[in-house]
């Protein structure tokens, strides 16, 4: 690590999605609304799960952890972009860039691991229904969440510490709307072989590992559902994992789609545009997929809204009293 190498250039510049001045307010409005919908939707999921004791099961705890990770992920990536558009500045400090990198990698990997944990949960629920409460006890589900946190924290710590050893020269324009690690490494004017290798290996390991777990769990689930004789039983078993399957496909399809489109176009700008899919659209759709398909979540959400209305009525009626 060479401290002092980066002191003369303590800022990076985020180019954002477009340079066109007339597009800025459109982009701002669009991203602000998507950001608010994401935060509100995921917050409602967390509220619904924590307020309804029927939803105090591992599956819904994992879901609310996923919602929490989604809120943090979009906040780290989108908020700085919104602030920059509003203040008409492109600058982000060196420290800001490194911390943004740390947090977005942390929550992206956490998302990935939580999806795998949820797949394992569905596997136990469908393939070992009688032992579900014994296997998926609070200790194990807490441990799974904890391990996911530790792995993603260590990984993002390693990746962002490795950025500190790079020195940057003159071109500090990042062709993206947040400090995407690959784009930052590309700007370094020293040997980046170690960083590229690390990004590649951790990428393959941390995306491939959970994906292998998810595929394994679902192959067992499909096999198990296939063995159920009645059509009604088949449907019932399938419907408990349909939302999760939809979310997993959304995450991986957008991720793979973005990687493919970036290798096909070689243009950093279109890569940035494509990554809007997994940074904003996927976390935004997540709560909708769960709440629209799931009776329990719908019921809990209705209760949360009802409680809010009742509280407001009580507060208003109290105010009216002399
Ligand atoms: C995350 O999961 C753990 C373990 O299941 C649970 O105790 C905790 O309440 C969850 N956190 C959130 C924010 O839902």
mmCIF file of C-alpha atoms and ligand atoms in Angstrom:
data_model
loop_
_atom_site.group_PDB
_atom_site.id
_atom_site.type_symbol
_atom_site.label_atom_id
_atom_site.label_comp_id
_atom_site.label_asym_id
_atom_site.label_seq_id
_atom_site.Cartn_x
_atom_site.Cartn_y
_atom_site.Cartn_z
ATOM 1 C CA UNK A 1 0.000 0.000 0.000
ATOM 2 C CA UNK A 2 1.415 3.361 -0.966
ATOM 3 C CA UNK A 3 -0.158 6.135 1.032
ATOM 4 C CA UNK A 4 0.398 9.578 -0.377
ATOM 5 C CA UNK A 5 0.191 8.369 -3.958
ATOM 6 C CA UNK A 6 -3.404 9.441 -4.208
ATOM 7 C CA UNK A 7 -3.238 12.576 -2.124
ATOM 8 C CA UNK A 8 -2.792 14.903 -5.060
ATOM 9 C CA UNK A 9 -5.951 13.617 -6.716
ATOM 10 C CA UNK A 10 -8.396 13.168 -3.889
ATOM 11 C CA UNK A 11 -11.479 13.124 -6.107
ATOM 12 C CA UNK A 12 -13.094 10.999 -8.762
ATOM 13 C CA UNK A 13 -15.761 12.137 -11.192
ATOM 14 C CA UNK A 14 -18.878 10.104 -11.809
ATOM 15 C CA UNK A 15 -20.055 10.598 -15.366
ATOM 16 C CA UNK A 16 -23.535 9.341 -14.616
ATOM 17 C CA UNK A 17 -25.891 7.891 -17.181
ATOM 18 C CA UNK A 18 -25.917 10.797 -19.572
ATOM 19 C CA UNK A 19 -24.116 14.093 -20.147
ATOM 20 C CA UNK A 20 -27.109 15.721 -21.829
ATOM 21 C CA UNK A 21 -28.376 18.620 -19.699
ATOM 22 C CA UNK A 22 -31.986 18.221 -20.822
ATOM 23 C CA UNK A 23 -32.028 14.574 -19.720
ATOM 24 C CA UNK A 24 -30.827 15.328 -16.188
ATOM 25 C CA UNK A 25 -34.215 16.226 -14.713
ATOM 26 C CA UNK A 26 -35.813 13.190 -16.362
ATOM 27 C CA UNK A 27 -33.123 10.892 -14.933
ATOM 28 C CA UNK A 28 -33.450 12.554 -11.550
ATOM 29 C CA UNK A 29 -37.229 12.131 -11.461
ATOM 30 C CA UNK A 30 -37.084 8.552 -12.673
ATOM 31 C CA UNK A 31 -34.409 7.453 -10.222
ATOM 32 C CA UNK A 32 -35.891 9.335 -7.310
ATOM 33 C CA UNK A 33 -39.252 7.628 -7.832
ATOM 34 C CA UNK A 34 -37.655 4.205 -8.264
ATOM 35 C CA UNK A 35 -35.546 4.799 -5.166
ATOM 36 C CA UNK A 36 -38.563 5.850 -3.083
ATOM 37 C CA UNK A 37 -40.631 2.888 -4.290
ATOM 38 C CA UNK A 38 -37.761 0.523 -3.442
ATOM 39 C CA UNK A 39 -37.283 1.916 0.055
ATOM 40 C CA UNK A 40 -41.009 2.090 0.795
ATOM 41 C CA UNK A 41 -41.790 -1.368 -0.595
ATOM 42 C CA UNK A 42 -38.958 -3.080 1.235
ATOM 43 C CA UNK A 43 -39.650 -1.164 4.418
ATOM 44 C CA UNK A 44 -43.271 -2.351 4.295
ATOM 45 C CA UNK A 45 -42.063 -5.949 3.971
ATOM 46 C CA UNK A 46 -39.831 -5.522 7.045
ATOM 47 C CA UNK A 47 -42.700 -3.877 8.960
ATOM 48 C CA UNK A 48 -45.194 -6.547 7.926
ATOM 49 C CA UNK A 49 -42.877 -9.382 8.961
ATOM 50 C CA UNK A 50 -41.917 -7.842 12.289
ATOM 51 C CA UNK A 51 -45.475 -6.855 13.242
ATOM 52 C CA UNK A 52 -47.232 -10.128 12.446
ATOM 53 C CA UNK A 53 -46.383 -13.031 14.711
ATOM 54 C CA UNK A 54 -47.673 -15.499 12.086
ATOM 55 C CA UNK A 55 -44.792 -14.359 9.903
ATOM 56 C CA UNK A 56 -42.164 -15.037 12.559
ATOM 57 C CA UNK A 57 -40.769 -17.998 10.645
ATOM 58 C CA UNK A 58 -37.284 -18.423 9.152
ATOM 59 C CA UNK A 59 -38.565 -17.881 5.604
ATOM 60 C CA UNK A 60 -39.958 -14.444 6.417
ATOM 61 C CA UNK A 61 -36.965 -13.486 8.561
ATOM 62 C CA UNK A 62 -34.752 -14.235 5.579
ATOM 63 C CA UNK A 63 -37.104 -12.251 3.355
ATOM 64 C CA UNK A 64 -36.941 -9.212 5.606
ATOM 65 C CA UNK A 65 -33.156 -9.515 5.762
ATOM 66 C CA UNK A 66 -33.179 -9.521 1.965
ATOM 67 C CA UNK A 67 -35.351 -6.401 1.965
ATOM 68 C CA UNK A 68 -32.955 -4.718 4.381
ATOM 69 C CA UNK A 69 -29.981 -5.588 2.152
ATOM 70 C CA UNK A 70 -31.894 -4.265 -0.876
ATOM 71 C CA UNK A 71 -32.596 -0.938 0.832
ATOM 72 C CA UNK A 72 -28.928 -0.536 1.768
ATOM 73 C CA UNK A 73 -27.746 -1.579 -1.691
ATOM 74 C CA UNK A 74 -29.880 0.957 -3.569
ATOM 75 C CA UNK A 75 -29.083 3.635 -0.998
ATOM 76 C CA UNK A 76 -25.327 3.263 -1.490
ATOM 77 C CA UNK A 77 -25.568 3.300 -5.274
ATOM 78 C CA UNK A 78 -28.452 5.669 -6.063
ATOM 79 C CA UNK A 79 -28.337 8.310 -3.338
ATOM 80 C CA UNK A 80 -24.967 9.796 -4.340
ATOM 81 C CA UNK A 81 -26.111 9.920 -7.960
ATOM 82 C CA UNK A 82 -29.285 11.824 -7.019
ATOM 83 C CA UNK A 83 -27.289 14.273 -4.879
ATOM 84 C CA UNK A 84 -24.790 14.816 -7.709
ATOM 85 C CA UNK A 85 -27.514 15.558 -10.260
ATOM 86 C CA UNK A 86 -29.178 17.952 -7.852
ATOM 87 C CA UNK A 87 -25.967 19.836 -7.000
ATOM 88 C CA UNK A 88 -24.768 19.625 -10.636
ATOM 89 C CA UNK A 89 -21.464 18.211 -9.531
ATOM 90 C CA UNK A 90 -19.821 14.996 -10.603
ATOM 91 C CA UNK A 91 -17.274 14.776 -7.848
ATOM 92 C CA UNK A 92 -16.962 12.015 -5.304
ATOM 93 C CA UNK A 93 -14.075 11.993 -2.857
ATOM 94 C CA UNK A 94 -11.497 9.217 -2.890
ATOM 95 C CA UNK A 95 -12.701 8.047 0.531
ATOM 96 C CA UNK A 96 -16.326 8.320 -0.576
ATOM 97 C CA UNK A 97 -15.585 6.204 -3.598
ATOM 98 C CA UNK A 98 -13.834 3.492 -1.576
ATOM 99 C CA UNK A 99 -16.611 3.374 1.011
ATOM 100 C CA UNK A 100 -19.284 3.259 -1.684
ATOM 101 C CA UNK A 101 -17.420 0.345 -3.202
ATOM 102 C CA UNK A 102 -17.177 -1.393 0.169
ATOM 103 C CA UNK A 103 -20.891 -1.081 0.902
ATOM 104 C CA UNK A 104 -22.309 -1.884 -2.520
ATOM 105 C CA UNK A 105 -20.165 -5.024 -2.808
ATOM 106 C CA UNK A 106 -21.106 -6.012 0.736
ATOM 107 C CA UNK A 107 -24.843 -5.767 0.149
ATOM 108 C CA UNK A 108 -24.725 -7.301 -3.326
ATOM 109 C CA UNK A 109 -22.912 -10.382 -2.007
ATOM 110 C CA UNK A 110 -25.226 -10.481 1.021
ATOM 111 C CA UNK A 111 -28.242 -10.508 -1.323
ATOM 112 C CA UNK A 112 -26.697 -13.369 -3.194
ATOM 113 C CA UNK A 113 -26.054 -15.431 -0.054
ATOM 114 C CA UNK A 114 -29.501 -14.699 1.381
ATOM 115 C CA UNK A 115 -31.093 -16.001 -1.826
ATOM 116 C CA UNK A 116 -29.106 -19.216 -1.384
ATOM 117 C CA UNK A 117 -30.128 -19.443 2.280
ATOM 118 C CA UNK A 118 -33.763 -18.975 1.246
ATOM 119 C CA UNK A 119 -33.413 -21.743 -1.327
ATOM 120 C CA UNK A 120 -32.031 -24.041 1.367
ATOM 121 C CA UNK A 121 -34.963 -23.087 3.597
ATOM 122 C CA UNK A 122 -37.450 -24.021 0.847
ATOM 123 C CA UNK A 123 -35.554 -27.264 0.239
ATOM 124 C CA UNK A 124 -35.920 -28.258 3.904
ATOM 125 C CA UNK A 125 -39.581 -27.171 3.946
ATOM 126 C CA UNK A 126 -40.533 -29.220 0.890
ATOM 127 C CA UNK A 127 -38.205 -32.216 1.106
ATOM 128 C CA UNK A 128 -38.229 -32.652 4.897
ATOM 129 C CA UNK A 129 -41.556 -31.084 5.936
ATOM 130 C CA UNK A 130 -41.850 -33.098 9.153
ATOM 131 C CA UNK A 131 -38.429 -32.068 10.407
ATOM 132 C CA UNK A 132 -38.631 -28.484 9.206
ATOM 133 C CA UNK A 133 -39.050 -26.800 12.603
ATOM 134 C CA UNK A 134 -36.334 -28.995 14.108
ATOM 135 C CA UNK A 135 -33.789 -28.383 11.324
ATOM 136 C CA UNK A 136 -34.590 -24.722 10.685
ATOM 137 C CA UNK A 137 -34.456 -23.710 14.340
ATOM 138 C CA UNK A 138 -33.794 -20.084 15.338
ATOM 139 C CA UNK A 139 -30.133 -20.911 16.040
ATOM 140 C CA UNK A 140 -29.497 -22.296 12.566
ATOM 141 C CA UNK A 141 -31.359 -19.492 10.770
ATOM 142 C CA UNK A 142 -29.519 -16.882 12.838
ATOM 143 C CA UNK A 143 -26.225 -18.613 12.084
ATOM 144 C CA UNK A 144 -26.930 -18.720 8.327
ATOM 145 C CA UNK A 145 -27.644 -14.976 8.298
ATOM 146 C CA UNK A 146 -24.545 -14.283 10.416
ATOM 147 C CA UNK A 147 -22.278 -16.345 8.174
ATOM 148 C CA UNK A 148 -23.652 -14.549 5.089
ATOM 149 C CA UNK A 149 -22.866 -11.205 6.754
ATOM 150 C CA UNK A 150 -19.336 -12.262 7.713
ATOM 151 C CA UNK A 151 -18.451 -13.631 4.263
ATOM 152 C CA UNK A 152 -19.752 -10.540 2.468
ATOM 153 C CA UNK A 153 -18.030 -8.192 4.931
ATOM 154 C CA UNK A 154 -14.674 -9.957 4.588
ATOM 155 C CA UNK A 155 -14.931 -10.062 0.812
ATOM 156 C CA UNK A 156 -15.779 -6.389 0.399
ATOM 157 C CA UNK A 157 -13.088 -5.455 2.928
ATOM 158 C CA UNK A 158 -10.511 -7.385 0.907
ATOM 159 C CA UNK A 159 -11.644 -5.920 -2.409
ATOM 160 C CA UNK A 160 -11.725 -2.323 -1.211
ATOM 161 C CA UNK A 161 -8.392 -2.632 0.631
ATOM 162 C CA UNK A 162 -6.854 -3.892 -2.598
ATOM 163 C CA UNK A 163 -7.977 -0.662 -4.281
ATOM 164 C CA UNK A 164 -5.899 1.332 -1.770
ATOM 165 C CA UNK A 165 -2.701 -0.068 -3.262
ATOM 166 C CA UNK A 166 -3.494 1.372 -6.697
ATOM 167 C CA UNK A 167 -2.286 4.772 -7.778
ATOM 168 C CA UNK A 168 -4.336 6.970 -10.049
ATOM 169 C CA UNK A 169 -2.944 9.545 -12.440
ATOM 170 C CA UNK A 170 -4.828 12.036 -14.513
ATOM 171 C CA UNK A 171 -7.976 10.499 -15.912
ATOM 172 C CA UNK A 172 -10.323 10.178 -12.972
ATOM 173 C CA UNK A 173 -13.616 10.051 -14.881
ATOM 174 C CA UNK A 174 -15.598 6.972 -13.950
ATOM 175 C CA UNK A 175 -17.985 6.094 -16.802
ATOM 176 C CA UNK A 176 -20.697 4.958 -14.425
ATOM 177 C CA UNK A 177 -23.180 6.413 -11.936
ATOM 178 C CA UNK A 178 -21.453 4.911 -8.891
ATOM 179 C CA UNK A 179 -17.932 3.739 -8.061
ATOM 180 C CA UNK A 180 -18.163 0.397 -9.799
ATOM 181 C CA UNK A 181 -15.020 -1.521 -8.877
ATOM 182 C CA UNK A 182 -14.059 -2.683 -12.362
ATOM 183 C CA UNK A 183 -14.369 0.811 -13.800
ATOM 184 C CA UNK A 184 -12.229 2.243 -10.986
ATOM 185 C CA UNK A 185 -9.525 -0.407 -11.452
ATOM 186 C CA UNK A 186 -9.451 0.444 -15.149
ATOM 187 C CA UNK A 187 -8.496 4.039 -14.309
ATOM 188 C CA UNK A 188 -5.408 3.072 -12.314
ATOM 189 C CA UNK A 189 -2.075 3.808 -13.912
ATOM 190 C CA UNK A 190 -0.136 0.927 -12.440
ATOM 191 C CA UNK A 191 -0.209 -2.822 -12.722
ATOM 192 C CA UNK A 192 -3.725 -4.016 -11.903
ATOM 193 C CA UNK A 193 -3.171 -7.727 -12.485
ATOM 194 C CA UNK A 194 -3.690 -8.606 -8.811
ATOM 195 C CA UNK A 195 -6.918 -6.595 -8.591
ATOM 196 C CA UNK A 196 -8.308 -8.010 -11.824
ATOM 197 C CA UNK A 197 -7.527 -11.534 -10.686
ATOM 198 C CA UNK A 198 -9.134 -10.940 -7.299
ATOM 199 C CA UNK A 199 -12.288 -9.438 -8.821
ATOM 200 C CA UNK A 200 -12.533 -12.310 -11.252
ATOM 201 C CA UNK A 201 -12.007 -15.056 -8.685
ATOM 202 C CA UNK A 202 -14.232 -13.648 -5.981
ATOM 203 C CA UNK A 203 -16.847 -12.946 -8.652
ATOM 204 C CA UNK A 204 -16.839 -16.533 -9.851
ATOM 205 C CA UNK A 205 -16.680 -17.936 -6.306
ATOM 206 C CA UNK A 206 -19.250 -15.697 -4.627
ATOM 207 C CA UNK A 207 -21.756 -15.716 -7.483
ATOM 208 C CA UNK A 208 -21.142 -19.342 -8.473
ATOM 209 C CA UNK A 209 -21.160 -20.819 -4.953
ATOM 210 C CA UNK A 210 -24.631 -19.595 -3.972
ATOM 211 C CA UNK A 211 -25.919 -20.325 -7.487
ATOM 212 C CA UNK A 212 -24.722 -23.932 -7.178
ATOM 213 C CA UNK A 213 -26.521 -24.162 -3.827
ATOM 214 C CA UNK A 214 -29.709 -22.716 -5.310
ATOM 215 C CA UNK A 215 -29.619 -25.074 -8.296
ATOM 216 C CA UNK A 216 -28.961 -28.064 -6.035
ATOM 217 C CA UNK A 217 -31.842 -27.123 -3.705
ATOM 218 C CA UNK A 218 -34.234 -26.628 -6.602
ATOM 219 C CA UNK A 219 -33.242 -29.853 -8.317
ATOM 220 C CA UNK A 220 -34.127 -31.656 -5.081
ATOM 221 C CA UNK A 221 -37.359 -29.649 -4.794
ATOM 222 C CA UNK A 222 -38.410 -30.457 -8.362
ATOM 223 C CA UNK A 223 -37.645 -34.122 -7.766
ATOM 224 C CA UNK A 224 -39.659 -34.066 -4.567
ATOM 225 C CA UNK A 225 -42.641 -32.253 -6.116
ATOM 226 C CA UNK A 226 -42.552 -34.725 -9.003
ATOM 227 C CA UNK A 227 -43.070 -37.508 -6.480
ATOM 228 C CA UNK A 228 -46.250 -36.000 -5.041
ATOM 229 C CA UNK A 229 -49.226 -37.905 -6.413
ATOM 230 C CA UNK A 230 -52.065 -35.378 -6.248
ATOM 231 C CA UNK A 231 -52.151 -32.311 -8.475
ATOM 232 C CA UNK A 232 -53.374 -30.223 -5.570
ATOM 233 C CA UNK A 233 -50.434 -31.300 -3.402
ATOM 234 C CA UNK A 234 -48.059 -30.507 -6.255
ATOM 235 C CA UNK A 235 -49.504 -27.044 -6.628
ATOM 236 C CA UNK A 236 -49.390 -26.378 -2.892
ATOM 237 C CA UNK A 237 -45.738 -27.407 -2.605
ATOM 238 C CA UNK A 238 -44.799 -25.395 -5.674
ATOM 239 C CA UNK A 239 -46.623 -22.254 -4.583
ATOM 240 C CA UNK A 240 -44.524 -21.971 -1.401
ATOM 241 C CA UNK A 241 -41.377 -21.519 -3.443
ATOM 242 C CA UNK A 242 -42.760 -19.762 -6.539
ATOM 243 C CA UNK A 243 -42.035 -16.225 -5.264
ATOM 244 C CA UNK A 244 -38.509 -17.139 -4.295
ATOM 245 C CA UNK A 245 -37.894 -18.826 -7.645
ATOM 246 C CA UNK A 246 -39.145 -15.707 -9.425
ATOM 247 C CA UNK A 247 -36.847 -13.439 -7.408
ATOM 248 C CA UNK A 248 -33.848 -15.722 -7.960
ATOM 249 C CA UNK A 249 -34.468 -15.791 -11.717
ATOM 250 C CA UNK A 250 -34.790 -12.019 -11.744
ATOM 251 C CA UNK A 251 -31.469 -11.553 -9.894
ATOM 252 C CA UNK A 252 -29.505 -13.996 -11.967
ATOM 253 C CA UNK A 253 -31.091 -13.161 -15.327
ATOM 254 C CA UNK A 254 -30.409 -9.437 -14.914
ATOM 255 C CA UNK A 255 -26.890 -10.156 -13.619
ATOM 256 C CA UNK A 256 -26.061 -12.483 -16.507
ATOM 257 C CA UNK A 257 -27.795 -10.183 -19.001
ATOM 258 C CA UNK A 258 -25.719 -7.208 -17.844
ATOM 259 C CA UNK A 259 -22.472 -9.194 -18.033
ATOM 260 C CA UNK A 260 -23.293 -10.433 -21.524
ATOM 261 C CA UNK A 261 -24.357 -7.016 -22.795
ATOM 262 C CA UNK A 262 -21.191 -5.438 -21.390
ATOM 263 C CA UNK A 263 -18.974 -7.953 -23.148
ATOM 264 C CA UNK A 264 -20.976 -7.526 -26.347
ATOM 265 C CA UNK A 265 -20.930 -3.726 -26.556
ATOM 266 C CA UNK A 266 -17.580 -2.736 -24.953
ATOM 267 C CA UNK A 267 -19.105 0.652 -24.319
ATOM 268 C CA UNK A 268 -18.901 1.765 -20.698
ATOM 269 C CA UNK A 269 -21.977 3.935 -21.085
ATOM 270 C CA UNK A 270 -24.262 1.140 -22.163
ATOM 271 C CA UNK A 271 -22.757 -1.016 -19.432
ATOM 272 C CA UNK A 272 -23.797 1.630 -16.914
ATOM 273 C CA UNK A 273 -27.287 1.767 -18.417
ATOM 274 C CA UNK A 274 -27.591 -2.005 -18.297
ATOM 275 C CA UNK A 275 -26.525 -2.137 -14.662
ATOM 276 C CA UNK A 276 -29.513 0.047 -13.768
ATOM 277 C CA UNK A 277 -31.394 -3.258 -14.032
ATOM 278 C CA UNK A 278 -29.713 -4.952 -11.099
ATOM 279 C CA UNK A 279 -29.004 -1.863 -9.018
ATOM 280 C CA UNK A 280 -32.494 -0.389 -9.125
ATOM 281 C CA UNK A 281 -35.089 -2.451 -10.938
ATOM 282 C CA UNK A 282 -34.488 -5.824 -9.264
ATOM 283 C CA UNK A 283 -34.513 -4.513 -5.653
ATOM 284 C CA UNK A 284 -37.625 -2.515 -6.537
ATOM 285 C CA UNK A 285 -39.572 -5.476 -7.925
ATOM 286 C CA UNK A 286 -38.648 -7.810 -5.088
ATOM 287 C CA UNK A 287 -41.315 -6.668 -2.580
ATOM 288 C CA UNK A 288 -43.982 -6.663 -5.302
ATOM 289 C CA UNK A 289 -43.234 -10.234 -6.261
ATOM 290 C CA UNK A 290 -43.557 -11.331 -2.650
ATOM 291 C CA UNK A 291 -46.527 -9.239 -1.638
ATOM 292 C CA UNK A 292 -48.620 -9.801 -4.752
ATOM 293 C CA UNK A 293 -48.207 -13.548 -4.693
ATOM 294 C CA UNK A 294 -48.352 -14.178 -1.004
ATOM 295 C CA UNK A 295 -51.560 -14.236 1.047
ATOM 296 C CA UNK A 296 -49.786 -14.017 4.419
ATOM 297 C CA UNK A 297 -47.752 -10.965 3.431
ATOM 298 C CA UNK A 298 -50.867 -9.336 1.961
ATOM 299 C CA UNK A 299 -52.779 -9.872 5.189
ATOM 300 C CA UNK A 300 -49.906 -8.512 7.309
ATOM 301 C CA UNK A 301 -49.537 -5.492 5.021
ATOM 302 C CA UNK A 302 -53.250 -4.730 5.328
ATOM 303 C CA UNK A 303 -52.842 -4.830 9.084
ATOM 304 C CA UNK A 304 -49.841 -2.489 9.017
ATOM 305 C CA UNK A 305 -51.777 0.019 6.903
ATOM 306 C CA UNK A 306 -54.884 -0.364 9.073
ATOM 307 C CA UNK A 307 -52.865 0.210 12.255
ATOM 308 C CA UNK A 308 -51.336 3.334 10.753
ATOM 309 C CA UNK A 309 -54.790 4.663 9.847
ATOM 310 C CA UNK A 310 -56.204 3.860 13.294
ATOM 311 C CA UNK A 311 -53.238 5.519 15.013
ATOM 312 C CA UNK A 312 -53.748 8.597 12.887
ATOM 313 C CA UNK A 313 -57.468 8.689 13.746
ATOM 314 C CA UNK A 314 -56.694 8.383 17.450
ATOM 315 C CA UNK A 315 -54.099 11.158 17.284
ATOM 316 C CA UNK A 316 -56.531 13.369 15.374
ATOM 317 C CA UNK A 317 -59.418 12.699 17.800
ATOM 318 C CA UNK A 318 -57.126 13.394 20.769
ATOM 319 C CA UNK A 319 -56.155 16.704 19.230
ATOM 320 C CA UNK A 320 -59.826 17.630 18.822
ATOM 321 C CA UNK A 321 -60.488 17.217 22.549
ATOM 322 C CA UNK A 322 -60.128 20.416 24.530
HETATM 323 C C1 LIG B 1 -32.622 -11.332 9.941
HETATM 324 O O1 LIG B 1 -32.638 -12.701 10.285
HETATM 325 C C2 LIG B 1 -32.457 -12.971 11.651
HETATM 326 C C3 LIG B 1 -32.309 -14.460 11.844
HETATM 327 O O2 LIG B 1 -33.353 -15.181 11.293
HETATM 328 C C4 LIG B 1 -33.621 -12.360 12.430
HETATM 329 O O3 LIG B 1 -33.493 -12.645 13.804
HETATM 330 C C5 LIG B 1 -33.636 -10.873 12.185
HETATM 331 O O4 LIG B 1 -34.765 -10.296 12.812
HETATM 332 C C6 LIG B 1 -33.663 -10.551 10.694
HETATM 333 N N1 LIG B 1 -33.447 -9.132 10.504
HETATM 334 C C7 LIG B 1 -34.332 -8.347 9.867
HETATM 335 C C8 LIG B 1 -33.961 -6.933 9.642
HETATM 336 O O5 LIG B 1 -35.363 -8.782 9.469
#
